[in-house]
Tab-separated table of C-alpha atoms in Angstrom:
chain	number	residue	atom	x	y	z
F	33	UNK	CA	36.513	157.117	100.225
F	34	UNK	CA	32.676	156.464	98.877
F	35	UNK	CA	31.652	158.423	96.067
F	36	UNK	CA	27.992	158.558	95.780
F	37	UNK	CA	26.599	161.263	93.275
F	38	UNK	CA	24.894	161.124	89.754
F	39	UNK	CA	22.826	163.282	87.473
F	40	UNK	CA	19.212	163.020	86.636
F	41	UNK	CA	19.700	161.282	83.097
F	42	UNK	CA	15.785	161.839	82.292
F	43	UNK	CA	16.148	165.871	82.122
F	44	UNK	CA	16.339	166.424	78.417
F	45	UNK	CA	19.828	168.569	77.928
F	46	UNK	CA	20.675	170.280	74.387
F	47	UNK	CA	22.123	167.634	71.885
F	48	UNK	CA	24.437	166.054	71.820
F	49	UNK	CA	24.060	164.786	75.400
F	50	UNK	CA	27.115	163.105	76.078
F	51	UNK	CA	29.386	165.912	76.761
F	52	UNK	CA	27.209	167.115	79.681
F	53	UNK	CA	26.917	163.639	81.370
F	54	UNK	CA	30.706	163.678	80.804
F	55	UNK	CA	30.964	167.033	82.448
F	56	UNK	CA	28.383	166.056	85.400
F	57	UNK	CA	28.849	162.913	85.848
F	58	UNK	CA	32.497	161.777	84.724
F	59	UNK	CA	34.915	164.744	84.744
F	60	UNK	CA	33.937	165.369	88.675
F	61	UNK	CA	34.879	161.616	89.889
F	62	UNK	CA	38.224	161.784	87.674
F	63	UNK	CA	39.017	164.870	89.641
F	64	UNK	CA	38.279	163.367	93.312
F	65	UNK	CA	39.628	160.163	92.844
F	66	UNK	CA	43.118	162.073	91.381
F	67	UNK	CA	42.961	163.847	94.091
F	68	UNK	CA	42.778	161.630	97.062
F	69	UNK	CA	45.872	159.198	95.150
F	70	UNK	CA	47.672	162.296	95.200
F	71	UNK	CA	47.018	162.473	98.957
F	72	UNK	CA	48.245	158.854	99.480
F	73	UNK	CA	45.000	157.285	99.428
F	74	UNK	CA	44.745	153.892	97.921
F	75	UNK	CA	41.162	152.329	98.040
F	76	UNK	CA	37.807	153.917	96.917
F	77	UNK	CA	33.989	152.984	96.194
F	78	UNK	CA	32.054	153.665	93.421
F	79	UNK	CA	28.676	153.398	94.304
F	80	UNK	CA	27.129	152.803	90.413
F	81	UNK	CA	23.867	152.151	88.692
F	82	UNK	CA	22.576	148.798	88.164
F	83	UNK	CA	22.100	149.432	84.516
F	84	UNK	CA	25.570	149.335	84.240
F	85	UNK	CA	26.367	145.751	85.914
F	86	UNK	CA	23.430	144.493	83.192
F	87	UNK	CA	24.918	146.681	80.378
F	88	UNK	CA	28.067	144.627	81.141
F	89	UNK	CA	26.702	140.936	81.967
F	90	UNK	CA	24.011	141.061	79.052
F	91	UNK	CA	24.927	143.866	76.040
F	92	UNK	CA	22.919	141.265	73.635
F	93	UNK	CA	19.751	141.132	75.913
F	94	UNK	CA	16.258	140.730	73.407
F	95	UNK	CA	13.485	143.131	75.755
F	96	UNK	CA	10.459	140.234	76.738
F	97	UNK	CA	7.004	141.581	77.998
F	98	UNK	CA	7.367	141.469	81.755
F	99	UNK	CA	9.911	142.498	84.257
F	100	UNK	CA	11.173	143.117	87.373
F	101	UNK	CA	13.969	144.127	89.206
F	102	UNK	CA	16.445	143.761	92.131
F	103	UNK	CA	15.937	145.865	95.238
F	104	UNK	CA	17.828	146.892	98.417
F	105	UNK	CA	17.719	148.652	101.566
F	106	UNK	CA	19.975	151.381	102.302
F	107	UNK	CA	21.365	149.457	105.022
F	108	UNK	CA	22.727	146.939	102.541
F	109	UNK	CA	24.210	149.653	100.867
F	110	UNK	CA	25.432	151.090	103.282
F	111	UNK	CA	27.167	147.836	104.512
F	112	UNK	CA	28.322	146.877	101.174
F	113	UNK	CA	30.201	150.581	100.890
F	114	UNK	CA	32.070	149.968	104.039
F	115	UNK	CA	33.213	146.733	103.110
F	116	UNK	CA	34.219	147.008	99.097
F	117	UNK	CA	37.468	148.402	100.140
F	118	UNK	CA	38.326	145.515	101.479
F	119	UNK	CA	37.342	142.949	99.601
F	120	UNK	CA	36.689	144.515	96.425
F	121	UNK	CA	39.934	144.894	94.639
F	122	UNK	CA	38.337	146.634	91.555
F	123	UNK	CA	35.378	144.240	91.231
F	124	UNK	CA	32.035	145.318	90.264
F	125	UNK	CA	29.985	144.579	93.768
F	126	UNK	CA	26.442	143.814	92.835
F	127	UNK	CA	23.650	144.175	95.987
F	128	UNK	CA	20.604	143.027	96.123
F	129	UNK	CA	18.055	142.224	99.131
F	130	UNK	CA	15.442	140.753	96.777
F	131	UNK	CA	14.082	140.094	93.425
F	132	UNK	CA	10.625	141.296	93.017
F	133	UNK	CA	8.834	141.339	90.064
F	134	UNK	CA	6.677	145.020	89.576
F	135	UNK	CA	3.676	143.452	90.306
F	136	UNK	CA	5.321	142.194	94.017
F	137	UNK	CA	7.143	145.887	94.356
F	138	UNK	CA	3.994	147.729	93.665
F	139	UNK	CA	1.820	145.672	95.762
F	140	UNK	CA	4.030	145.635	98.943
F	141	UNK	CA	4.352	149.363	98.757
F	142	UNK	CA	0.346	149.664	98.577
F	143	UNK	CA	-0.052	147.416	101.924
F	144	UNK	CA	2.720	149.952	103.316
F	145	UNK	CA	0.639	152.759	103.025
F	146	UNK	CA	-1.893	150.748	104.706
F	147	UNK	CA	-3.926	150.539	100.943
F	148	UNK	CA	-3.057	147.372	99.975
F	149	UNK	CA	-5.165	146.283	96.464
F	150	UNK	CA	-4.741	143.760	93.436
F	151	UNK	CA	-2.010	145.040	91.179
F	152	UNK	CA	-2.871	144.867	87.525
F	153	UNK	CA	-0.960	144.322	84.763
F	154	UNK	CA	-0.726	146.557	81.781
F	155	UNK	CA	0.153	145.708	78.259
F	156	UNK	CA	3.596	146.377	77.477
F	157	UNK	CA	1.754	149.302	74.356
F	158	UNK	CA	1.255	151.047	77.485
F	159	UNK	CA	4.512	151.969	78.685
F	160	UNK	CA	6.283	151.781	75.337
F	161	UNK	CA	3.762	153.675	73.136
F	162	UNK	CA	3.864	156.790	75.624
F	163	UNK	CA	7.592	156.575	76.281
F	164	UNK	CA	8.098	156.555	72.166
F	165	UNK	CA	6.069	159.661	71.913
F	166	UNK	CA	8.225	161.363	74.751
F	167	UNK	CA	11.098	160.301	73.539
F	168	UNK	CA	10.033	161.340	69.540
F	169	UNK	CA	8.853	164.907	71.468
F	170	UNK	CA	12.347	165.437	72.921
F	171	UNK	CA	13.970	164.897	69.679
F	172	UNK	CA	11.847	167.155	67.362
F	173	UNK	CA	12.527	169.702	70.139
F	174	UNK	CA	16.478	168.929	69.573
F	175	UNK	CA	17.142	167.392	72.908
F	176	UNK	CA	18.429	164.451	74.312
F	177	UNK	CA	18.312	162.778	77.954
F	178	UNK	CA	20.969	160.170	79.169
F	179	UNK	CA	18.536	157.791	79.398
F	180	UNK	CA	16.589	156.478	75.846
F	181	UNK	CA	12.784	156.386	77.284
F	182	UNK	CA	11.700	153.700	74.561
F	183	UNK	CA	14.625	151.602	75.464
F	184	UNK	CA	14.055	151.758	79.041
F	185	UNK	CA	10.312	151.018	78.637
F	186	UNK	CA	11.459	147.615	76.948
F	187	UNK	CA	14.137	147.184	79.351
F	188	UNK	CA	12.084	148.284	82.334
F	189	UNK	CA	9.802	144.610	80.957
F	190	UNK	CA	12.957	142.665	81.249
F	191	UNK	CA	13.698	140.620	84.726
F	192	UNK	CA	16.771	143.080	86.025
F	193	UNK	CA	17.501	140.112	89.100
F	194	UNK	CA	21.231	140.241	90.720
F	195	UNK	CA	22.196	137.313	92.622
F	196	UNK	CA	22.775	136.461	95.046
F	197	UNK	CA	20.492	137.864	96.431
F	198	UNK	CA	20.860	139.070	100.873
F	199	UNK	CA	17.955	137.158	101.969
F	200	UNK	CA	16.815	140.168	103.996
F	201	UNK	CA	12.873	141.603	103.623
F	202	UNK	CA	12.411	144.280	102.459
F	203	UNK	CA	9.282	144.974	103.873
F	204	UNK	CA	10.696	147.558	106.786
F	205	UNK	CA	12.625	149.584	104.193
F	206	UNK	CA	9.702	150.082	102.220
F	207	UNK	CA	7.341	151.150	105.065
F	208	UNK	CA	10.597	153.304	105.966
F	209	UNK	CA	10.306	155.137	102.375
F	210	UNK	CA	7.000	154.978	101.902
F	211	UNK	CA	6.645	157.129	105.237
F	212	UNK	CA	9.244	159.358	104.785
F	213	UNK	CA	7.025	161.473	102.315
């Protein structure tokens, strides 16, 4: 069995937070994995969030100015699913095609539109200013996300690489979503 589902973490919920990522996010995956034991099955994926891998490699990580971050096709996915019941024996499965910095990402998605351009760089004040002021908003408004905007903006700077990486472009998969709408 894969299980494949999360919950946007941006939408701001009442606080506290945690009981409804818990309740949407948790609680559900307790029930289905109990479930299929009870029916005799005895392997399942977790398809997770790469946040989580880095939460659990690097809790002590200090944010630096630029960033990037590991990418990957649904195919590899999609391969990596079918075989983590075999080989995965309760290992965390990290997948990655390739390492791009935001600059490369942004740039290759431009040509696949057919637009490419120079990608500039912007000073890290102007992701982490606005994302402190959204994130100060939500607050004084008694709200809370799953996701800490200001933190992300710093992490978000931070090279978020998995290796090894699959060796395989990406360059069809992002024509493929870019064209999809």
């Amino acid at each position: 069995m894969v299980y494949a589902a999360r919950t946007d973490e941006q939408k701001p919920v009442p606080r506290p937070a945690h009981p409804a990522f818990r309740a949407n996010m948790v609680d559900p995956l307790v029930r289905l994995f109990t479930a299929t034991r009870a029916e005799g099955l005895t392997r399942g994926v977790l398809m997770g969030s790469y946040y989580t891998c880095f939460h659990r490699l690097h809790p002590e990580w200090r944010l630096p100015e630029r960033g990037g971050t590991a990418a990957v096709s649904a195919r590899s996915v999609a391969e990596t699913a079918a075989d983590a019941p075999d080989r995965g024996g309760g290992a965390d499965l990290p997948v990655a095609d390739e390492n791009l910095t935001w600059r490369e990402l942004f740039a290759r998605m431009a040509a696949a539109t057919g637009r490419a351009r120079p990608v500039r760089r912007l000073p890290g004040s102007a992701v982490t200013l606005p994302a402190a002021v959204g994130g100060a908003r939500t607050r004084l408004a008694s709200r809370e996300t799953g996701l800490d905007i200001a933190a992300f903006a710093r992490l978000a700077r931070r090279n978020l690489y998995i290796e090894p990486v699959s060796g395989r472009s990406l360059d069809a998969a992002i024509r493929e979503t870019v064209h999809a709408g």
